[in-house]
Amino acid sequence: MSTLANAATVLLMLGPTMASAAPNAALAPFPQPEPGQVRHVIQLPARAEEPRFQVEIQVGKTLTIDCNHYAFGGELVERHVPGWGYDYFVYGKEHPLVSTEKACPPDSERSAFVQAVDANRMLRYNSRMPIVIYTPADIEVRYMLWRADADPMPAERL
Protein backbone atom coordinates (compact mmCIF):
# COMPACT_ATOMS: atom_id res chain seq x y z
CA MET A 1 0.00 0.00 0.00
CA SER A 2 1.36 3.45 -0.86
CA THR A 3 2.30 6.06 1.72
CA LEU A 4 -0.50 8.29 0.44
CA ALA A 5 -3.07 5.49 0.87
CA ASN A 6 -1.77 4.82 4.42
CA ALA A 7 -2.10 8.50 5.30
CA ALA A 8 -5.64 8.60 3.89
CA THR A 9 -6.59 5.52 5.92
CA VAL A 10 -5.21 7.05 9.11
CA LEU A 11 -7.09 10.32 8.48
CA LEU A 12 -10.34 8.43 7.85
CA MET A 13 -9.89 6.50 11.08
CA LEU A 14 -9.06 9.66 13.06
CA GLY A 15 -11.79 11.78 11.48
CA PRO A 16 -14.47 11.24 14.14
CA THR A 17 -11.90 11.55 16.94
CA MET A 18 -10.57 14.81 15.56
CA ALA A 19 -14.07 16.18 15.04
CA SER A 20 -15.10 15.38 18.61
CA ALA A 21 -11.85 16.83 19.95
CA ALA A 22 -12.40 20.17 18.18
CA PRO A 23 -14.95 21.54 20.70
CA ASN A 24 -12.67 20.53 23.59
CA ALA A 25 -9.76 22.33 21.92
CA ALA A 26 -11.87 25.51 21.76
CA LEU A 27 -12.39 25.24 25.53
CA ALA A 28 -8.70 24.78 26.37
CA PRO A 29 -8.13 28.43 27.43
CA PHE A 30 -11.13 28.38 29.80
CA PRO A 31 -10.73 27.23 33.41
CA GLN A 32 -12.03 23.89 34.57
CA PRO A 33 -15.22 24.06 36.67
CA GLU A 34 -14.74 24.37 40.42
CA PRO A 35 -15.97 21.45 42.55
CA GLY A 36 -19.79 21.51 42.57
CA GLN A 37 -19.91 23.59 39.37
CA VAL A 38 -20.87 22.69 35.81
CA ARG A 39 -19.56 24.34 32.66
CA HIS A 40 -22.29 25.10 30.11
CA VAL A 41 -21.13 25.76 26.54
CA ILE A 42 -23.13 27.29 23.71
CA GLN A 43 -21.48 27.02 20.29
CA LEU A 44 -23.52 29.00 17.78
CA PRO A 45 -23.59 27.99 14.11
CA ALA A 46 -22.26 30.44 11.51
CA ARG A 47 -24.97 32.63 10.00
CA ALA A 48 -25.14 35.25 7.31
CA GLU A 49 -25.54 38.73 8.80
CA GLU A 50 -24.51 37.76 12.35
CA PRO A 51 -24.64 41.42 13.52
CA ARG A 52 -28.44 41.26 13.13
CA PHE A 53 -28.67 38.54 15.81
CA GLN A 54 -28.40 38.55 19.58
CA VAL A 55 -28.37 35.73 22.12
CA GLU A 56 -30.39 35.94 25.33
CA ILE A 57 -28.90 33.85 28.13
CA GLN A 58 -31.39 32.55 30.70
CA VAL A 59 -30.25 31.03 33.99
CA GLY A 60 -32.70 29.14 36.19
CA LYS A 61 -34.10 25.86 37.46
CA THR A 62 -36.97 23.59 36.51
CA LEU A 63 -39.18 23.44 39.60
CA THR A 64 -42.62 22.22 40.56
CA ILE A 65 -44.65 25.38 41.14
CA ASP A 66 -48.28 26.39 41.56
CA CYS A 67 -50.19 29.34 40.05
CA ASN A 68 -47.99 31.95 41.75
CA HIS A 69 -45.16 33.79 40.03
CA TYR A 70 -41.73 32.59 41.13
CA ALA A 71 -38.18 33.90 40.78
CA PHE A 72 -34.88 33.86 42.58
CA GLY A 73 -31.90 36.14 42.57
CA GLY A 74 -28.33 35.65 41.59
CA GLU A 75 -25.98 37.47 39.29
CA LEU A 76 -24.17 36.39 36.13
CA VAL A 77 -20.68 37.87 36.50
CA GLU A 78 -18.45 38.38 33.47
CA ARG A 79 -14.83 37.25 33.83
CA HIS A 80 -11.83 37.23 31.50
CA VAL A 81 -9.36 34.48 30.66
CA PRO A 82 -5.97 36.04 31.50
CA GLY A 83 -3.73 36.45 28.47
CA TRP A 84 -6.37 35.36 25.95
CA GLY A 85 -8.93 38.17 25.85
CA TYR A 86 -11.79 35.66 26.06
CA ASP A 87 -14.80 36.27 28.29
CA TYR A 88 -16.86 33.77 30.24
CA PHE A 89 -19.60 34.04 32.85
CA VAL A 90 -20.01 32.72 36.38
CA TYR A 91 -23.36 32.47 38.12
CA GLY A 92 -22.63 33.32 41.73
CA LYS A 93 -24.50 32.64 44.91
CA GLU A 94 -28.15 31.76 44.43
CA HIS A 95 -30.62 33.84 46.43
CA PRO A 96 -33.75 32.35 48.02
CA LEU A 97 -36.81 31.58 45.92
CA VAL A 98 -39.53 34.25 46.15
CA SER A 99 -43.10 34.19 44.94
CA THR A 100 -46.41 35.91 45.02
CA GLU A 101 -48.62 34.39 47.69
CA LYS A 102 -52.06 34.17 46.17
CA ALA A 103 -54.37 31.26 46.82
CA CYS A 104 -54.14 28.73 44.02
CA PRO A 105 -56.85 26.36 42.82
CA PRO A 106 -56.41 22.68 43.52
CA ASP A 107 -54.28 20.77 41.01
CA SER A 108 -52.46 23.91 39.87
CA GLU A 109 -49.01 22.41 40.34
CA ARG A 110 -46.87 22.16 37.24
CA SER A 111 -43.24 21.89 36.23
CA ALA A 112 -41.78 25.16 34.92
CA PHE A 113 -38.46 26.87 34.27
CA VAL A 114 -37.98 29.54 36.95
CA GLN A 115 -35.44 32.18 36.01
CA ALA A 116 -32.86 33.90 38.15
CA VAL A 117 -34.00 37.51 37.83
CA ASP A 118 -30.65 39.30 37.59
CA ALA A 119 -28.87 36.61 35.59
CA ASN A 120 -30.37 37.10 32.12
CA ARG A 121 -27.94 38.57 29.64
CA MET A 122 -28.12 39.75 26.02
CA LEU A 123 -24.96 39.02 24.03
CA ARG A 124 -23.99 39.68 20.45
CA TYR A 125 -24.11 36.68 18.16
CA ASN A 126 -20.60 35.35 17.53
CA SER A 127 -20.20 31.92 15.94
CA ARG A 128 -16.39 32.09 16.23
CA MET A 129 -16.30 31.88 20.05
CA PRO A 130 -18.21 29.61 22.42
CA ILE A 131 -20.33 31.17 25.15
CA VAL A 132 -19.06 29.60 28.38
CA ILE A 133 -21.05 29.79 31.62
CA TYR A 134 -20.19 28.22 34.99
CA THR A 135 -23.04 27.48 37.42
CA PRO A 136 -23.76 25.29 40.42
CA ALA A 137 -24.69 21.75 39.34
CA ASP A 138 -28.44 22.22 39.95
CA ILE A 139 -28.72 25.32 37.71
CA GLU A 140 -29.79 25.17 34.05
CA VAL A 141 -28.71 27.49 31.24
CA ARG A 142 -30.99 28.13 28.27
CA TYR A 143 -30.76 30.58 25.43
CA MET A 144 -32.93 32.27 22.83
CA LEU A 145 -31.95 33.88 19.56
CA TRP A 146 -33.25 37.33 18.62
CA ARG A 147 -33.14 38.76 15.12
CA ALA A 148 -33.45 42.41 14.15
CA ASP A 149 -35.26 43.61 11.06
CA ALA A 150 -33.04 44.20 8.04
CA ASP A 151 -33.83 47.91 7.90
CA PRO A 152 -34.05 50.19 10.93
CA MET A 153 -37.32 52.05 11.32
CA PRO A 154 -37.27 55.82 11.79
CA ALA A 155 -38.53 57.29 15.05
CA GLU A 156 -41.24 59.91 14.91
CA ARG A 157 -40.17 63.46 15.78
CA LEU A 158 -42.56 65.20 18.13
mmCIF file of C-alpha atoms in Angstrom:
data_model
loop_
_atom_site.group_PDB
_atom_site.id
_atom_site.type_symbol
_atom_site.label_atom_id
_atom_site.label_comp_id
_atom_site.label_asym_id
_atom_site.label_seq_id
_atom_site.Cartn_x
_atom_site.Cartn_y
_atom_site.Cartn_z
ATOM 1 C CA MET A 1 0.000 0.000 0.000
ATOM 2 C CA SER A 2 1.364 3.446 -0.856
ATOM 3 C CA THR A 3 2.305 6.058 1.725
ATOM 4 C CA LEU A 4 -0.498 8.286 0.440
ATOM 5 C CA ALA A 5 -3.072 5.490 0.874
ATOM 6 C CA ASN A 6 -1.773 4.817 4.418
ATOM 7 C CA ALA A 7 -2.102 8.505 5.298
ATOM 8 C CA ALA A 8 -5.640 8.599 3.889
ATOM 9 C CA THR A 9 -6.591 5.521 5.916
ATOM 10 C CA VAL A 10 -5.208 7.054 9.114
ATOM 11 C CA LEU A 11 -7.093 10.315 8.481
ATOM 12 C CA LEU A 12 -10.341 8.432 7.849
ATOM 13 C CA MET A 13 -9.893 6.501 11.080
ATOM 14 C CA LEU A 14 -9.057 9.660 13.063
ATOM 15 C CA GLY A 15 -11.795 11.777 11.478
ATOM 16 C CA PRO A 16 -14.471 11.235 14.143
ATOM 17 C CA THR A 17 -11.901 11.553 16.940
ATOM 18 C CA MET A 18 -10.568 14.805 15.557
ATOM 19 C CA ALA A 19 -14.068 16.182 15.044
ATOM 20 C CA SER A 20 -15.096 15.377 18.609
ATOM 21 C CA ALA A 21 -11.845 16.829 19.951
ATOM 22 C CA ALA A 22 -12.400 20.170 18.178
ATOM 23 C CA PRO A 23 -14.951 21.535 20.696
ATOM 24 C CA ASN A 24 -12.666 20.533 23.586
ATOM 25 C CA ALA A 25 -9.763 22.332 21.921
ATOM 26 C CA ALA A 26 -11.870 25.509 21.759
ATOM 27 C CA LEU A 27 -12.392 25.237 25.529
ATOM 28 C CA ALA A 28 -8.701 24.778 26.370
ATOM 29 C CA PRO A 29 -8.134 28.431 27.431
ATOM 30 C CA PHE A 30 -11.128 28.385 29.796
ATOM 31 C CA PRO A 31 -10.733 27.235 33.413
ATOM 32 C CA GLN A 32 -12.028 23.889 34.570
ATOM 33 C CA PRO A 33 -15.220 24.065 36.669
ATOM 34 C CA GLU A 34 -14.736 24.367 40.419
ATOM 35 C CA PRO A 35 -15.974 21.445 42.548
ATOM 36 C CA GLY A 36 -19.788 21.506 42.569
ATOM 37 C CA GLN A 37 -19.914 23.586 39.370
ATOM 38 C CA VAL A 38 -20.871 22.694 35.811
ATOM 39 C CA ARG A 39 -19.558 24.342 32.659
ATOM 40 C CA HIS A 40 -22.289 25.095 30.105
ATOM 41 C CA VAL A 41 -21.134 25.758 26.539
ATOM 42 C CA ILE A 42 -23.134 27.292 23.714
ATOM 43 C CA GLN A 43 -21.484 27.023 20.290
ATOM 44 C CA LEU A 44 -23.521 29.002 17.778
ATOM 45 C CA PRO A 45 -23.589 27.995 14.106
ATOM 46 C CA ALA A 46 -22.256 30.441 11.510
ATOM 47 C CA ARG A 47 -24.969 32.631 9.998
ATOM 48 C CA ALA A 48 -25.139 35.245 7.308
ATOM 49 C CA GLU A 49 -25.535 38.725 8.801
ATOM 50 C CA GLU A 50 -24.514 37.761 12.350
ATOM 51 C CA PRO A 51 -24.637 41.422 13.521
ATOM 52 C CA ARG A 52 -28.441 41.261 13.126
ATOM 53 C CA PHE A 53 -28.674 38.538 15.806
ATOM 54 C CA GLN A 54 -28.400 38.549 19.583
ATOM 55 C CA VAL A 55 -28.366 35.731 22.121
ATOM 56 C CA GLU A 56 -30.387 35.940 25.328
ATOM 57 C CA ILE A 57 -28.903 33.847 28.129
ATOM 58 C CA GLN A 58 -31.395 32.547 30.696
ATOM 59 C CA VAL A 59 -30.254 31.030 33.986
ATOM 60 C CA GLY A 60 -32.701 29.144 36.193
ATOM 61 C CA LYS A 61 -34.099 25.857 37.457
ATOM 62 C CA THR A 62 -36.970 23.594 36.511
ATOM 63 C CA LEU A 63 -39.184 23.440 39.596
ATOM 64 C CA THR A 64 -42.616 22.221 40.563
ATOM 65 C CA ILE A 65 -44.652 25.382 41.137
ATOM 66 C CA ASP A 66 -48.280 26.391 41.556
ATOM 67 C CA CYS A 67 -50.195 29.339 40.046
ATOM 68 C CA ASN A 68 -47.992 31.950 41.755
ATOM 69 C CA HIS A 69 -45.157 33.793 40.027
ATOM 70 C CA TYR A 70 -41.727 32.592 41.127
ATOM 71 C CA ALA A 71 -38.184 33.897 40.776
ATOM 72 C CA PHE A 72 -34.879 33.859 42.578
ATOM 73 C CA GLY A 73 -31.897 36.140 42.568
ATOM 74 C CA GLY A 74 -28.326 35.655 41.593
ATOM 75 C CA GLU A 75 -25.976 37.472 39.287
ATOM 76 C CA LEU A 76 -24.172 36.393 36.131
ATOM 77 C CA VAL A 77 -20.678 37.871 36.502
ATOM 78 C CA GLU A 78 -18.451 38.377 33.469
ATOM 79 C CA ARG A 79 -14.834 37.245 33.834
ATOM 80 C CA HIS A 80 -11.831 37.232 31.498
ATOM 81 C CA VAL A 81 -9.358 34.483 30.662
ATOM 82 C CA PRO A 82 -5.967 36.041 31.497
ATOM 83 C CA GLY A 83 -3.727 36.450 28.466
ATOM 84 C CA TRP A 84 -6.367 35.363 25.952
ATOM 85 C CA GLY A 85 -8.930 38.174 25.851
ATOM 86 C CA TYR A 86 -11.791 35.655 26.057
ATOM 87 C CA ASP A 87 -14.798 36.265 28.286
ATOM 88 C CA TYR A 88 -16.856 33.767 30.243
ATOM 89 C CA PHE A 89 -19.601 34.036 32.850
ATOM 90 C CA VAL A 90 -20.008 32.718 36.376
ATOM 91 C CA TYR A 91 -23.357 32.473 38.118
ATOM 92 C CA GLY A 92 -22.628 33.315 41.731
ATOM 93 C CA LYS A 93 -24.503 32.644 44.905
ATOM 94 C CA GLU A 94 -28.148 31.765 44.433
ATOM 95 C CA HIS A 95 -30.617 33.842 46.432
ATOM 96 C CA PRO A 96 -33.748 32.355 48.016
ATOM 97 C CA LEU A 97 -36.814 31.576 45.923
ATOM 98 C CA VAL A 98 -39.527 34.254 46.148
ATOM 99 C CA SER A 99 -43.098 34.186 44.942
ATOM 100 C CA THR A 100 -46.409 35.910 45.020
ATOM 101 C CA GLU A 101 -48.618 34.392 47.690
ATOM 102 C CA LYS A 102 -52.058 34.173 46.171
ATOM 103 C CA ALA A 103 -54.366 31.258 46.823
ATOM 104 C CA CYS A 104 -54.142 28.725 44.022
ATOM 105 C CA PRO A 105 -56.848 26.364 42.820
ATOM 106 C CA PRO A 106 -56.411 22.677 43.518
ATOM 107 C CA ASP A 107 -54.280 20.772 41.012
ATOM 108 C CA SER A 108 -52.459 23.914 39.866
ATOM 109 C CA GLU A 109 -49.014 22.405 40.342
ATOM 110 C CA ARG A 110 -46.866 22.165 37.239
ATOM 111 C CA SER A 111 -43.244 21.888 36.231
ATOM 112 C CA ALA A 112 -41.783 25.158 34.916
ATOM 113 C CA PHE A 113 -38.459 26.870 34.271
ATOM 114 C CA VAL A 114 -37.983 29.541 36.954
ATOM 115 C CA GLN A 115 -35.438 32.181 36.013
ATOM 116 C CA ALA A 116 -32.859 33.903 38.147
ATOM 117 C CA VAL A 117 -33.998 37.512 37.827
ATOM 118 C CA ASP A 118 -30.645 39.298 37.587
ATOM 119 C CA ALA A 119 -28.867 36.606 35.590
ATOM 120 C CA ASN A 120 -30.374 37.105 32.125
ATOM 121 C CA ARG A 121 -27.936 38.572 29.644
ATOM 122 C CA MET A 122 -28.120 39.751 26.021
ATOM 123 C CA LEU A 123 -24.958 39.019 24.030
ATOM 124 C CA ARG A 124 -23.994 39.684 20.455
ATOM 125 C CA TYR A 125 -24.107 36.681 18.156
ATOM 126 C CA ASN A 126 -20.603 35.347 17.526
ATOM 127 C CA SER A 127 -20.196 31.924 15.935
ATOM 128 C CA ARG A 128 -16.390 32.087 16.230
ATOM 129 C CA MET A 129 -16.295 31.878 20.053
ATOM 130 C CA PRO A 130 -18.211 29.611 22.423
ATOM 131 C CA ILE A 131 -20.334 31.170 25.147
ATOM 132 C CA VAL A 132 -19.061 29.603 28.378
ATOM 133 C CA ILE A 133 -21.045 29.794 31.624
ATOM 134 C CA TYR A 134 -20.195 28.215 34.990
ATOM 135 C CA THR A 135 -23.036 27.477 37.418
ATOM 136 C CA PRO A 136 -23.757 25.288 40.422
ATOM 137 C CA ALA A 137 -24.694 21.748 39.343
ATOM 138 C CA ASP A 138 -28.439 22.217 39.946
ATOM 139 C CA ILE A 139 -28.723 25.316 37.708
ATOM 140 C CA GLU A 140 -29.788 25.172 34.046
ATOM 141 C CA VAL A 141 -28.713 27.490 31.242
ATOM 142 C CA ARG A 142 -30.989 28.130 28.274
ATOM 143 C CA TYR A 143 -30.765 30.585 25.435
ATOM 144 C CA MET A 144 -32.935 32.268 22.827
ATOM 145 C CA LEU A 145 -31.950 33.884 19.558
ATOM 146 C CA TRP A 146 -33.251 37.326 18.623
ATOM 147 C CA ARG A 147 -33.136 38.758 15.125
ATOM 148 C CA ALA A 148 -33.450 42.410 14.151
ATOM 149 C CA ASP A 149 -35.261 43.607 11.058
ATOM 150 C CA ALA A 150 -33.042 44.196 8.040
ATOM 151 C CA ASP A 151 -33.830 47.909 7.898
ATOM 152 C CA PRO A 152 -34.052 50.187 10.928
ATOM 153 C CA MET A 153 -37.325 52.047 11.321
ATOM 154 C CA PRO A 154 -37.275 55.823 11.787
ATOM 155 C CA ALA A 155 -38.529 57.287 15.053
ATOM 156 C CA GLU A 156 -41.240 59.912 14.911
ATOM 157 C CA ARG A 157 -40.175 63.460 15.784
ATOM 158 C CA LEU A 158 -42.562 65.200 18.130
#
